[in-house]
PDB file of C-alpha atoms in Angstrom:
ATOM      1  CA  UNK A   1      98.024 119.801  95.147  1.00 39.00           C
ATOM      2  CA  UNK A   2      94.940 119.239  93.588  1.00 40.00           C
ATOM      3  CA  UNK A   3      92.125 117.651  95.386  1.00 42.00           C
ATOM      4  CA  UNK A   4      89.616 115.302  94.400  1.00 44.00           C
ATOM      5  CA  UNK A   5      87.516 114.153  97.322  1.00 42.00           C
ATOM      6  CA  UNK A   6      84.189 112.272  97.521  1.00 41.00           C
ATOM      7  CA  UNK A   7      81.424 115.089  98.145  1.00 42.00           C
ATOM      8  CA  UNK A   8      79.732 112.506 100.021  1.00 45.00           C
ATOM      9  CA  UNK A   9      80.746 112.050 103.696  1.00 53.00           C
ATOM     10  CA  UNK A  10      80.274 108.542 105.217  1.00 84.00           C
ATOM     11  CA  UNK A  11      81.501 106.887 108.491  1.00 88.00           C
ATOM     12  CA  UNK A  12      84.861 106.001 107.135  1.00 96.00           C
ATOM     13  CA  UNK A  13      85.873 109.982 106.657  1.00 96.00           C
ATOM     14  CA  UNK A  14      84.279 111.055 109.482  1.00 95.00           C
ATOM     15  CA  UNK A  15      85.799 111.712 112.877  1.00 96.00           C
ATOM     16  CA  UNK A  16      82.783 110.194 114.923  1.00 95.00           C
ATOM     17  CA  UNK A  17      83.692 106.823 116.911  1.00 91.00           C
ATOM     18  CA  UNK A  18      81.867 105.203 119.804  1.00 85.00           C
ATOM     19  CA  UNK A  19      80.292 108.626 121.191  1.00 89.00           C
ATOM     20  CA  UNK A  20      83.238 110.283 120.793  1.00 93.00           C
ATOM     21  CA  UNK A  21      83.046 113.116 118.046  1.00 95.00           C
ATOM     22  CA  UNK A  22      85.129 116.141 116.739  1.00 96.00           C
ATOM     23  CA  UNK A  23      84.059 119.304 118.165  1.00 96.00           C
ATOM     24  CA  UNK A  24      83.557 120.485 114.591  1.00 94.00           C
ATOM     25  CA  UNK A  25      80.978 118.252 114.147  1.00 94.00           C
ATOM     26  CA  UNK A  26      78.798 119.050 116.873  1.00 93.00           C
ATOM     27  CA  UNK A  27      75.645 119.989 115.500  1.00 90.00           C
ATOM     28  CA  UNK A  28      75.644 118.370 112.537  1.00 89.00           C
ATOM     29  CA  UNK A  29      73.176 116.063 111.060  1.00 84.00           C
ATOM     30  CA  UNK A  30      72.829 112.533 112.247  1.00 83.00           C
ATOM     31  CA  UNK A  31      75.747 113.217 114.786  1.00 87.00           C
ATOM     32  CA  UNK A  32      75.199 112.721 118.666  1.00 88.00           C
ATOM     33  CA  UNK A  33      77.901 112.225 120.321  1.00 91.00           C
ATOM     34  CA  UNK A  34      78.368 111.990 124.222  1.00 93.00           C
ATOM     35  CA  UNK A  35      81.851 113.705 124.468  1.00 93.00           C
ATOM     36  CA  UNK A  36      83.272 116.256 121.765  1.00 95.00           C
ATOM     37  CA  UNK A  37      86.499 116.698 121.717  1.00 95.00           C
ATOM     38  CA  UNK A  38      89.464 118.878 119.701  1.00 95.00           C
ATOM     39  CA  UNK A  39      92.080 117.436 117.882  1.00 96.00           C
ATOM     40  CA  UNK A  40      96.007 117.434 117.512  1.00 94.00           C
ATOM     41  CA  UNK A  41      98.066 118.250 114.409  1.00 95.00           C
ATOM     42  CA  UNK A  42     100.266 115.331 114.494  1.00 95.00           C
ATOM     43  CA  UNK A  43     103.269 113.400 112.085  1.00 96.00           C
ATOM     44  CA  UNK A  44     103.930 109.632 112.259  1.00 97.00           C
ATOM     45  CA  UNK A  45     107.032 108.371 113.669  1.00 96.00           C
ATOM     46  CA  UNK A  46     107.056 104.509 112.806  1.00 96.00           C
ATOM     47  CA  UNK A  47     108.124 103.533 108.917  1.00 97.00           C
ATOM     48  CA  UNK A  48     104.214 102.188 108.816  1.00 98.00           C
ATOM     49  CA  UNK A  49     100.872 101.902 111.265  1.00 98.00           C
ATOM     50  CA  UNK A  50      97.880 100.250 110.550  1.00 98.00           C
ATOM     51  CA  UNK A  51      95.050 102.053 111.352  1.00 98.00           C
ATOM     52  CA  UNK A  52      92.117  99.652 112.977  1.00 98.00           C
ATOM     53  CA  UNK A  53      88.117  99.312 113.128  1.00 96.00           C
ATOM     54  CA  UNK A  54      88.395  99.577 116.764  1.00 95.00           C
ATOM     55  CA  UNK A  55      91.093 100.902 119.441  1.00 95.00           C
ATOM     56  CA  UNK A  56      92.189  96.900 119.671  1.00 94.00           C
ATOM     57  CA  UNK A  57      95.026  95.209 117.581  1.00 95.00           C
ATOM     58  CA  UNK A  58      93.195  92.634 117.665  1.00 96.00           C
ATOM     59  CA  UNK A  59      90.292  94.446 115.226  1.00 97.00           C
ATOM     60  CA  UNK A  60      89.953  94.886 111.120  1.00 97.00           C
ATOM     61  CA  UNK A  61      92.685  96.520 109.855  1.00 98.00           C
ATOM     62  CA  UNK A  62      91.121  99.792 107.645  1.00 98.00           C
ATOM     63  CA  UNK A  63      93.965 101.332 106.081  1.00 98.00           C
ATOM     64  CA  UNK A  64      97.774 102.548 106.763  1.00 98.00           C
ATOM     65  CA  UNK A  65      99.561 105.365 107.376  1.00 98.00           C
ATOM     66  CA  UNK A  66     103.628 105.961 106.420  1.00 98.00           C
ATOM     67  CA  UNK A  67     106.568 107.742 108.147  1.00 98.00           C
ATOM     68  CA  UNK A  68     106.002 111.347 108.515  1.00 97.00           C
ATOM     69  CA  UNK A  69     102.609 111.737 106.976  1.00 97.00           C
ATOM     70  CA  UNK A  70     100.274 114.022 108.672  1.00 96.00           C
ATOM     71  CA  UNK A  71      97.006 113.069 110.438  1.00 97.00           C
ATOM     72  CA  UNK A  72      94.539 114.729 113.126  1.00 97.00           C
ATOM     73  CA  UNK A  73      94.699 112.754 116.796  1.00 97.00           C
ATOM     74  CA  UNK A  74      91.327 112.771 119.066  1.00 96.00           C
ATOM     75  CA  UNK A  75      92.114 111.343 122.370  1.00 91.00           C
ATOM     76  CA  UNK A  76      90.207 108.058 122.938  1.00 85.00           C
ATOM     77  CA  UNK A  77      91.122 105.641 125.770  1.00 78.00           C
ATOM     78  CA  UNK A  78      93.850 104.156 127.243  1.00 78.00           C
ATOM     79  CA  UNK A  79      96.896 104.312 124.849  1.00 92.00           C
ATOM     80  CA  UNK A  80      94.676 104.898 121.547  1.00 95.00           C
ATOM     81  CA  UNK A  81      93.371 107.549 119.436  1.00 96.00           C
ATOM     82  CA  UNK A  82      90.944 107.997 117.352  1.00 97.00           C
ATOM     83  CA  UNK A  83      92.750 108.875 114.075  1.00 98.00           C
ATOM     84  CA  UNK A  84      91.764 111.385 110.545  1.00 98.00           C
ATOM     85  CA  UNK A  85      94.392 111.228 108.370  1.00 98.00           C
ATOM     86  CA  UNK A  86      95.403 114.458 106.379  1.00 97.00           C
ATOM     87  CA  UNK A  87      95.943 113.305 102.500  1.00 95.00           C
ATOM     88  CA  UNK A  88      92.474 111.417 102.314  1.00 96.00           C
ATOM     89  CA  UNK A  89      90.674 112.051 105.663  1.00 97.00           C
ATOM     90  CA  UNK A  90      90.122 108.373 106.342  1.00 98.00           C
ATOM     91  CA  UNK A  91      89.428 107.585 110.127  1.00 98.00           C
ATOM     92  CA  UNK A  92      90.775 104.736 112.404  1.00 97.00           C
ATOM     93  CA  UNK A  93      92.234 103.791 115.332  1.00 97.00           C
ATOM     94  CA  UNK A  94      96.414 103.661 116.057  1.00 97.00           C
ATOM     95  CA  UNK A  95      98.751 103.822 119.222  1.00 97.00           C
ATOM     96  CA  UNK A  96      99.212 107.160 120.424  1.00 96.00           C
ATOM     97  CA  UNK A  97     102.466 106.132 120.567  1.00 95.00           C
ATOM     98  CA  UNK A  98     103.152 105.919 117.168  1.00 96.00           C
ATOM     99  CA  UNK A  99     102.672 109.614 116.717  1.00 96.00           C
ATOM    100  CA  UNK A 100     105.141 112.542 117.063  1.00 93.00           C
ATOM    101  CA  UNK A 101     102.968 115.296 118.261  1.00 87.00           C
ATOM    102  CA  UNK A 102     103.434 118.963 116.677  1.00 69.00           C
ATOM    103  CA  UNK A 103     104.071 120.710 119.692  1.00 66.00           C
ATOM    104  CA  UNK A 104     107.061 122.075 118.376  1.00 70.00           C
ATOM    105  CA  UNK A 105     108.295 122.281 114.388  1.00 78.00           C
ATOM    106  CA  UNK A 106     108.750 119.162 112.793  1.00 81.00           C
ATOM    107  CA  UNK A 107     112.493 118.969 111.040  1.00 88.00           C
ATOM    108  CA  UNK A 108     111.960 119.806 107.138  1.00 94.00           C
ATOM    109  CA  UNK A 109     111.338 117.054 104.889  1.00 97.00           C
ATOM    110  CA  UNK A 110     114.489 116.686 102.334  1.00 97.00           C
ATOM    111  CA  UNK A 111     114.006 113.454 100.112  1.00 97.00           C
ATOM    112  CA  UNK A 112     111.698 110.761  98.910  1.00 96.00           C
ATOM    113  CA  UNK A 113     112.427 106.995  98.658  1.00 96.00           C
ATOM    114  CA  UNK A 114     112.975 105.975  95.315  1.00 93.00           C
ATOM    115  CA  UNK A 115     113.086 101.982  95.806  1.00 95.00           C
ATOM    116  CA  UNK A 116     110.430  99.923  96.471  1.00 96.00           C
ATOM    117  CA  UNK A 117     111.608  98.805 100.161  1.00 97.00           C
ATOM    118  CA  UNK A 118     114.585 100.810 101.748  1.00 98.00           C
ATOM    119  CA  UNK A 119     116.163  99.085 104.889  1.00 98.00           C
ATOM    120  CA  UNK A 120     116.521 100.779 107.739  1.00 98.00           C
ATOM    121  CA  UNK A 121     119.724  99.946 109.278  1.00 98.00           C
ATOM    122  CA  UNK A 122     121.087 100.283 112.882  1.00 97.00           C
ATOM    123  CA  UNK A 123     123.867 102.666 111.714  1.00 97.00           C
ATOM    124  CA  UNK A 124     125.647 103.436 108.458  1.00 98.00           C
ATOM    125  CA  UNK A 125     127.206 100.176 107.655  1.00 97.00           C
ATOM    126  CA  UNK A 126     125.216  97.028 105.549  1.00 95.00           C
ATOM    127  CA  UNK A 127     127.204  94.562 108.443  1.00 97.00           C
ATOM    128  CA  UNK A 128     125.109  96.255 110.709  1.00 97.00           C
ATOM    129  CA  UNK A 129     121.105  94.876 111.857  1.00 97.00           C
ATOM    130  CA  UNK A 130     118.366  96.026 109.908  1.00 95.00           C
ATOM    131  CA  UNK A 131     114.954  97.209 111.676  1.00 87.00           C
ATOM    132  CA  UNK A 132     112.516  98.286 109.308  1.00 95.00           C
ATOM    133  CA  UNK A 133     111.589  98.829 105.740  1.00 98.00           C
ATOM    134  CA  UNK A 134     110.668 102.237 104.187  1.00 98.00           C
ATOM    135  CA  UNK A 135     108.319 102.315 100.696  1.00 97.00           C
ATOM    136  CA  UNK A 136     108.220 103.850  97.985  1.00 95.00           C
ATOM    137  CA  UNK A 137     108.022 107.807  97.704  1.00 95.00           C
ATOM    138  CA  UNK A 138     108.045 108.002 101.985  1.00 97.00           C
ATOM    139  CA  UNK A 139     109.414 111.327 102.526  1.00 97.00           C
ATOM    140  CA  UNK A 140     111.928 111.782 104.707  1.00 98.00           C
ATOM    141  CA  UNK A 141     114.524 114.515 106.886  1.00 98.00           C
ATOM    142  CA  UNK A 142     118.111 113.454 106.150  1.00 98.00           C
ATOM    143  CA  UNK A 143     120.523 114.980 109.039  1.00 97.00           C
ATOM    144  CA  UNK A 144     123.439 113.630 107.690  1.00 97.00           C
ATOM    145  CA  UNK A 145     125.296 111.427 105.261  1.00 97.00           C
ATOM    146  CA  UNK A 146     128.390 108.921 106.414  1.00 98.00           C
ATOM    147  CA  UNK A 147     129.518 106.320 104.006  1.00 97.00           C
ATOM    148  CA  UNK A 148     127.161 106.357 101.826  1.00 98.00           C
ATOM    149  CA  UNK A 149     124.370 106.124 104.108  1.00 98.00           C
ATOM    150  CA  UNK A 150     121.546 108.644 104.963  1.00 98.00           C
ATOM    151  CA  UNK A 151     120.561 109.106 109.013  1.00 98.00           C
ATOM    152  CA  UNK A 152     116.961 109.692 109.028  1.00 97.00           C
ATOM    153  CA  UNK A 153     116.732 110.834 113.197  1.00 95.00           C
ATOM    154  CA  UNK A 154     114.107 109.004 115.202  1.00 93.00           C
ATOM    155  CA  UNK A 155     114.403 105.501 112.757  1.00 96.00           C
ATOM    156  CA  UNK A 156     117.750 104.744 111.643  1.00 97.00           C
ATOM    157  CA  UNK A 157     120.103 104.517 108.083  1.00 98.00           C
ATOM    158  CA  UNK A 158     119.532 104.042 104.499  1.00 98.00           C
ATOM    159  CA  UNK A 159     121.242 103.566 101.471  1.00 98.00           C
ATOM    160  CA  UNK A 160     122.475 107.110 100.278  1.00 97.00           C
ATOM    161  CA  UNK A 161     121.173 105.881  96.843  1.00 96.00           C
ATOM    162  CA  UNK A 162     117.715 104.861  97.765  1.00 96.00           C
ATOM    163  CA  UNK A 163     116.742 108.531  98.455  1.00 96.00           C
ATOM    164  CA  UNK A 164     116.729 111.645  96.111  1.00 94.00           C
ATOM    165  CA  UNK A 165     116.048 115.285  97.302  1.00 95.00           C
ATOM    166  CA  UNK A 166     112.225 115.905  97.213  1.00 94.00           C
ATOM    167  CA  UNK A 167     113.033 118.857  94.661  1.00 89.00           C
ATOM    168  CA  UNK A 168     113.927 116.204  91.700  1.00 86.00           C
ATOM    169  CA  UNK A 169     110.470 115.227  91.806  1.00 78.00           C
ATOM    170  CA  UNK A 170     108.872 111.140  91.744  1.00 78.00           C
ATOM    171  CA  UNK A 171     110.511 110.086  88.351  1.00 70.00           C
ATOM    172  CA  UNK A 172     113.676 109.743  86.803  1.00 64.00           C
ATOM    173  CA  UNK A 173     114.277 112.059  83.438  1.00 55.00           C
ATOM    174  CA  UNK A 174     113.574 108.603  80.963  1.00 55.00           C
ATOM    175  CA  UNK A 175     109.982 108.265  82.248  1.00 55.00           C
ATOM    176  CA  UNK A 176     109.123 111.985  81.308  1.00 50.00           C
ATOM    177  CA  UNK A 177     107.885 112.046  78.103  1.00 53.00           C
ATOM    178  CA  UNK A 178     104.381 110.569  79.672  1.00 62.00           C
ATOM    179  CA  UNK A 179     103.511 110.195  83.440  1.00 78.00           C
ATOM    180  CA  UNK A 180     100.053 108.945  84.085  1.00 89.00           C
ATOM    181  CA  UNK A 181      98.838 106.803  86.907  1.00 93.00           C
ATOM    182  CA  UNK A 182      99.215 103.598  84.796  1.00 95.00           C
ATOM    183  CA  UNK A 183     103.191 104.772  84.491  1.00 92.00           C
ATOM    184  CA  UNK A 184     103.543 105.047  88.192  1.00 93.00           C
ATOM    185  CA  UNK A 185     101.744 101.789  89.057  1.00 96.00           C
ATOM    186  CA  UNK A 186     103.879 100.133  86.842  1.00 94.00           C
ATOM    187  CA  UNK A 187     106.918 101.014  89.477  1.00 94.00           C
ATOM    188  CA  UNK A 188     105.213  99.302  92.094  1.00 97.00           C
ATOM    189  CA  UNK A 189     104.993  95.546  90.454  1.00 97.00           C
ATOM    190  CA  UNK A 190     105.732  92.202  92.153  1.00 98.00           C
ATOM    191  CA  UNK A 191     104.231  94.279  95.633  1.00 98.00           C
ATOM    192  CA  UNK A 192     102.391  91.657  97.705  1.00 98.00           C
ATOM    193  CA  UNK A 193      99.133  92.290  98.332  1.00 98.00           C
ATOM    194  CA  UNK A 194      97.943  93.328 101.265  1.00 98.00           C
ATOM    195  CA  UNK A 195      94.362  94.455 103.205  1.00 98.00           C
ATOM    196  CA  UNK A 196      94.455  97.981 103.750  1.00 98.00           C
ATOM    197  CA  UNK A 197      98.042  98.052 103.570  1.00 98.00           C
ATOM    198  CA  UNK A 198      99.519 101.079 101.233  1.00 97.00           C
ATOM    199  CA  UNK A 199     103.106 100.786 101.360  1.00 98.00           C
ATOM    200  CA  UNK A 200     105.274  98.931  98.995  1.00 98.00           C
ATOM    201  CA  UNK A 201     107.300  98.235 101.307  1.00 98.00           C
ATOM    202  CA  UNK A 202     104.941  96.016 103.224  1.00 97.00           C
ATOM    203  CA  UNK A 203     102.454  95.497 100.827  1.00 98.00           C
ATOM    204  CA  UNK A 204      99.165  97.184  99.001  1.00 98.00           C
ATOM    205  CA  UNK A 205      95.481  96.630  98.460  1.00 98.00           C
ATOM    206  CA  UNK A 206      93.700  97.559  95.082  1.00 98.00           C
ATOM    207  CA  UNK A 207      92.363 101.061  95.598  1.00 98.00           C
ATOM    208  CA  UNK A 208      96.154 101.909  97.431  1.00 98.00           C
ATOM    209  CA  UNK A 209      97.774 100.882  94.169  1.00 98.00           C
ATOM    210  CA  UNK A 210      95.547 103.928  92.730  1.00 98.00           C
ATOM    211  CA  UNK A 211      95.948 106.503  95.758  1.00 97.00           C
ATOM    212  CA  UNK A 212      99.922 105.778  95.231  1.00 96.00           C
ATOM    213  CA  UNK A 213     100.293 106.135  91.727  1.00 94.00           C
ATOM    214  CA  UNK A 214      97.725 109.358  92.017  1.00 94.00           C
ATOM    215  CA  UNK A 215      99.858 111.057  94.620  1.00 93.00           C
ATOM    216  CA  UNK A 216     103.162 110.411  92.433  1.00 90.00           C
ATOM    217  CA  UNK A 217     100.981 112.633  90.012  1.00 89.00           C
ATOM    218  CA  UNK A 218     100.887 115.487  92.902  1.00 89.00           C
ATOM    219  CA  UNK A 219      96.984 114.477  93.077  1.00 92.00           C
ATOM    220  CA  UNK A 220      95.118 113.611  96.224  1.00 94.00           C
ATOM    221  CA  UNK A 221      92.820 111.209  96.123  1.00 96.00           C
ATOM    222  CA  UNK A 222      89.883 108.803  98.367  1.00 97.00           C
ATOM    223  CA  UNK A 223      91.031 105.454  99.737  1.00 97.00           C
ATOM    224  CA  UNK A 224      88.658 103.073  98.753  1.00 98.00           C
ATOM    225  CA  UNK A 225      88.064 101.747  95.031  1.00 97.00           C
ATOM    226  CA  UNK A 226      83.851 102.715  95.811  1.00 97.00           C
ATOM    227  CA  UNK A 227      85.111 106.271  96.680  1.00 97.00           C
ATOM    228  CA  UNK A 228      87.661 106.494  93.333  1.00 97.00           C
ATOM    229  CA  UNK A 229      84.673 106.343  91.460  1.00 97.00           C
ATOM    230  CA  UNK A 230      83.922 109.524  91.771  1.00 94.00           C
ATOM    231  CA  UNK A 231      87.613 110.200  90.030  1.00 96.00           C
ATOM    232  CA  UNK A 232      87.321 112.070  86.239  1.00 96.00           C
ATOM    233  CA  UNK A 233      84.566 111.589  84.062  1.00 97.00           C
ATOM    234  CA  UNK A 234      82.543 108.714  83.312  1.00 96.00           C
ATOM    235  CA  UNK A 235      83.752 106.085  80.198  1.00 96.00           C
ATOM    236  CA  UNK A 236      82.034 103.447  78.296  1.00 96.00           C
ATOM    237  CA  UNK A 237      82.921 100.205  79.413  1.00 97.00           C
ATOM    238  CA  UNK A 238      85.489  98.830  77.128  1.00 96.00           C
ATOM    239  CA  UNK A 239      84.674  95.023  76.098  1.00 95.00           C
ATOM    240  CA  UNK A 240      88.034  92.266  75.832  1.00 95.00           C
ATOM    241  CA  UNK A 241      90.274  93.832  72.975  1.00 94.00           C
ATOM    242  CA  UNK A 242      88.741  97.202  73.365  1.00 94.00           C
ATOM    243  CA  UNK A 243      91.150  98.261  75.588  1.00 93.00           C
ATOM    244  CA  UNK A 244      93.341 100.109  73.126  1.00 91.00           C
ATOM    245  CA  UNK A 245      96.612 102.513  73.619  1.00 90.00           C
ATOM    246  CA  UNK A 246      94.159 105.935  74.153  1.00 90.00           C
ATOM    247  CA  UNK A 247      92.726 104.178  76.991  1.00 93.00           C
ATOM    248  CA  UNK A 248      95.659 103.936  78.945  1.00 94.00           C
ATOM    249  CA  UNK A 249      95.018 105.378  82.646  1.00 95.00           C
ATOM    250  CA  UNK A 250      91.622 104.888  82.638  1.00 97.00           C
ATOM    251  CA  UNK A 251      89.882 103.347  85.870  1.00 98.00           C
ATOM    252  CA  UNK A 252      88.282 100.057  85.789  1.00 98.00           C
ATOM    253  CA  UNK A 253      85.954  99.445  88.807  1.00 98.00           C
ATOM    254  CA  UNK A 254      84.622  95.978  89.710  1.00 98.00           C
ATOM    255  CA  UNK A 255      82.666  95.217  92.936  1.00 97.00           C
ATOM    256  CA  UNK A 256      85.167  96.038  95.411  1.00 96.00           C
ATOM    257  CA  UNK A 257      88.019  96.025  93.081  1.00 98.00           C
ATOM    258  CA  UNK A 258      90.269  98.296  90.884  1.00 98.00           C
ATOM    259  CA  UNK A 259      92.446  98.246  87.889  1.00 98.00           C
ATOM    260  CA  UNK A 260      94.137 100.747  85.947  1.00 98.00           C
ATOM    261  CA  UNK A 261      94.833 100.258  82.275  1.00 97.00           C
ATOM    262  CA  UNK A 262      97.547 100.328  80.696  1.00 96.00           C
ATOM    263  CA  UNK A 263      96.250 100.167  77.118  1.00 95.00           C
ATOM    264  CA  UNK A 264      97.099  97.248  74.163  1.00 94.00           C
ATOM    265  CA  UNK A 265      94.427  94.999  76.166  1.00 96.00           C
ATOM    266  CA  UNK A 266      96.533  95.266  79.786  1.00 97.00           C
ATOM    267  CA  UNK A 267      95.598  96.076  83.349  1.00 98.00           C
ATOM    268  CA  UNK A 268      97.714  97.014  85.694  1.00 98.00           C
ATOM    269  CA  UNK A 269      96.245  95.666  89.592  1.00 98.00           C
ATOM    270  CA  UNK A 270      96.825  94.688  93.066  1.00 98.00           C
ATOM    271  CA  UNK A 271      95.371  91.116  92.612  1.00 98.00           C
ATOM    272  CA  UNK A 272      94.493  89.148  95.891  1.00 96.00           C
ATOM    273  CA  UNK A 273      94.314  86.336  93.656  1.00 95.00           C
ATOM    274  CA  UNK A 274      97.775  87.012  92.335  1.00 97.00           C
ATOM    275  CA  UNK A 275      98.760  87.629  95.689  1.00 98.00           C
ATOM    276  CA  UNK A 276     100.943  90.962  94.284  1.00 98.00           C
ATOM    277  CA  UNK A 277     100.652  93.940  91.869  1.00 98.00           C
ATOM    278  CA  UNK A 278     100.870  92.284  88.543  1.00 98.00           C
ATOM    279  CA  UNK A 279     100.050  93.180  84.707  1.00 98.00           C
ATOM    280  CA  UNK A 280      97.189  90.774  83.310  1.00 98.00           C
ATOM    281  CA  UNK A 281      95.457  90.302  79.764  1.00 98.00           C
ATOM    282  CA  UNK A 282      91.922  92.117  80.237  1.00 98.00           C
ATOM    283  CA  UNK A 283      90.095  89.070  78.814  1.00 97.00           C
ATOM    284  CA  UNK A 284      91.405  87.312  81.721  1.00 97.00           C
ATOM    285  CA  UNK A 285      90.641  90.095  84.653  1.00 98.00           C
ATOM    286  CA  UNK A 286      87.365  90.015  82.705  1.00 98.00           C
ATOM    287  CA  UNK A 287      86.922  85.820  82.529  1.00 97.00           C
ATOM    288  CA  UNK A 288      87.114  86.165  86.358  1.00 96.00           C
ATOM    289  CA  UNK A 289      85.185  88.739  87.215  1.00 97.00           C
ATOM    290  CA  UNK A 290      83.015  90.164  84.452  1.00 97.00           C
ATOM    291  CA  UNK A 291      82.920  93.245  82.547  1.00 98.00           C
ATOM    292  CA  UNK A 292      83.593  96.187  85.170  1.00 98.00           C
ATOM    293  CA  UNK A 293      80.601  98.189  86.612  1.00 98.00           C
ATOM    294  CA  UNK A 294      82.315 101.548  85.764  1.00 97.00           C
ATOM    295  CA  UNK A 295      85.171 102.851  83.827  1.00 98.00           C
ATOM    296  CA  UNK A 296      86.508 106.264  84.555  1.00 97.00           C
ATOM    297  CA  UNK A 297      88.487 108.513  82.516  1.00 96.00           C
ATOM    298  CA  UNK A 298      90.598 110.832  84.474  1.00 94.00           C
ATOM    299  CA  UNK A 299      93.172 112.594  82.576  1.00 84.00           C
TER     300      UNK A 299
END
């Protein structure tokens, strides 16, 4: 997968929390910690975590990690860890208990969720309680199939027909002819919006609306709509009605926020204001809050 990280490292990428550091960072610049310390290769086990400012549930949430993505565990205190995730190196704070560990091989990942919000049922029958919801594109081991229901071991049953084997890929053979980021964002509408979520099953913030519809494009890229910036090559910024068809997938960056367009005048966004992902007239976006600071080509 391609990679296209921030060259710039700041606190939020870098495994260095209350004088507690990775032991690959000893020695660098600015870093003096009191306690260095290696880390372990790990997978999540819950459908979603928050990852926090501090080890306390009680603190900011910073961002989110999904079943069976990978992240790098430093031991902290008590029952928390200080936490780098894999696909965009952010850094937080979770349970350790909401971690498998990768002492031994993790079972092979077989499909991807295809709806927005799976439910995770307590066996393979819809009379049965529901626990959980999985988002889209969470990728998942299937161990076996019983009418028409999918046992994912560890969290429970799906649909059958909310997964597809990872080998057919994020889209369905219609939506082909042209995958950009604006295409896959437009899969995720009506998502409530939610802080430093980044599951659609639970909700998403701004710059997770990106990250998403990047990775459905096999592309890795930063969390935060400041760190997307650095995404492609820089644009002119396109005044209301300037935001024609060859525009489409281009990055709009506002003070904190981001919007993908989708050409013919439309954005596509996670809108606090909204309250979910929605389309909106770029007059409008632009009415509330001004022309953007930086527009970004990236295809």
């Amino acid at each position: 997968m391609e990679t296209e990280m921030q060259n710039v490292v700041d606190k939020r990428v870098l495994p260095f929390r209350d004088g507690l550091a990775a032991v690959h960072l000893r020695g660098s610049a600015g870093i003096n910690a009191r306690f260095y310390v290696e880390g372990s290769a790990a997978r999540v086990k819950k459908p979603q975590i928050f990852l926090h400012e501090e080890p306390d549930p009680r603190s900011s949430r910073v961002s989110m990690l999904n079943l069976n993505e990978k992240a790098v565990l430093y031991p902290h205190r008590s029952s928390w860890v200080m936490v780098q995730c894999e696909h965009d190196s952010y850094v937080g704070f979770a349970r350790t208990e909401d971690f498998n560990l990768s002492e031994r091989p993790a079972p092979v990942l077989t499909h991807r969720v295809t709806a927005l919000s799976a439910l995770v049922y307590a066996g393979p029958s819809h009379t049965l309680p529901t626990f959980e919801r999985l988002g889209l594109w969470t990728e998942v081991h299937v161990a076996r199939l019983q009418n028409g229901f999918s046992e994912i071991p560890g969290v429970g049953w799906v649909k059958e027909d909310t997964l597809l084997p990872l080998h057919r890929g994020f889209f369905e053979e219609k939506e082909l002819d042209y995958v950009g980021p604006a295409t896959a964002a437009y899969k995720m509408l009506g998502v409530p919006y939610v802080w430093a979520a980044r599951s659609t099953a639970l909700g998403l913030d701004c710059s997770a609306l990106v990250q998403l519809g990047f990775h459905a494009l096999g592309r890795k890229v930063p969390r935060d709509a400041d760190m997307q910036m650095s995404l492609g090559k820089e644009a002119e910024v396109p005044k209301p009605g300037e935001l024609g068809s060859w525009t489409r997938d281009q990055l709009l960056f506002w003070e904190g926020h981001v919007a993908i367009s989708l050409g013919r005048d439309y954005v596509v966004h996670a809108s606090g204001n909204a309250g979910r992902v929605i389309t909106e007239r770029y007059e409008n976006v632009v009415d509330e809050r001004g022309l953007p600071i930086v527009a970004r080509d990236v295809n």
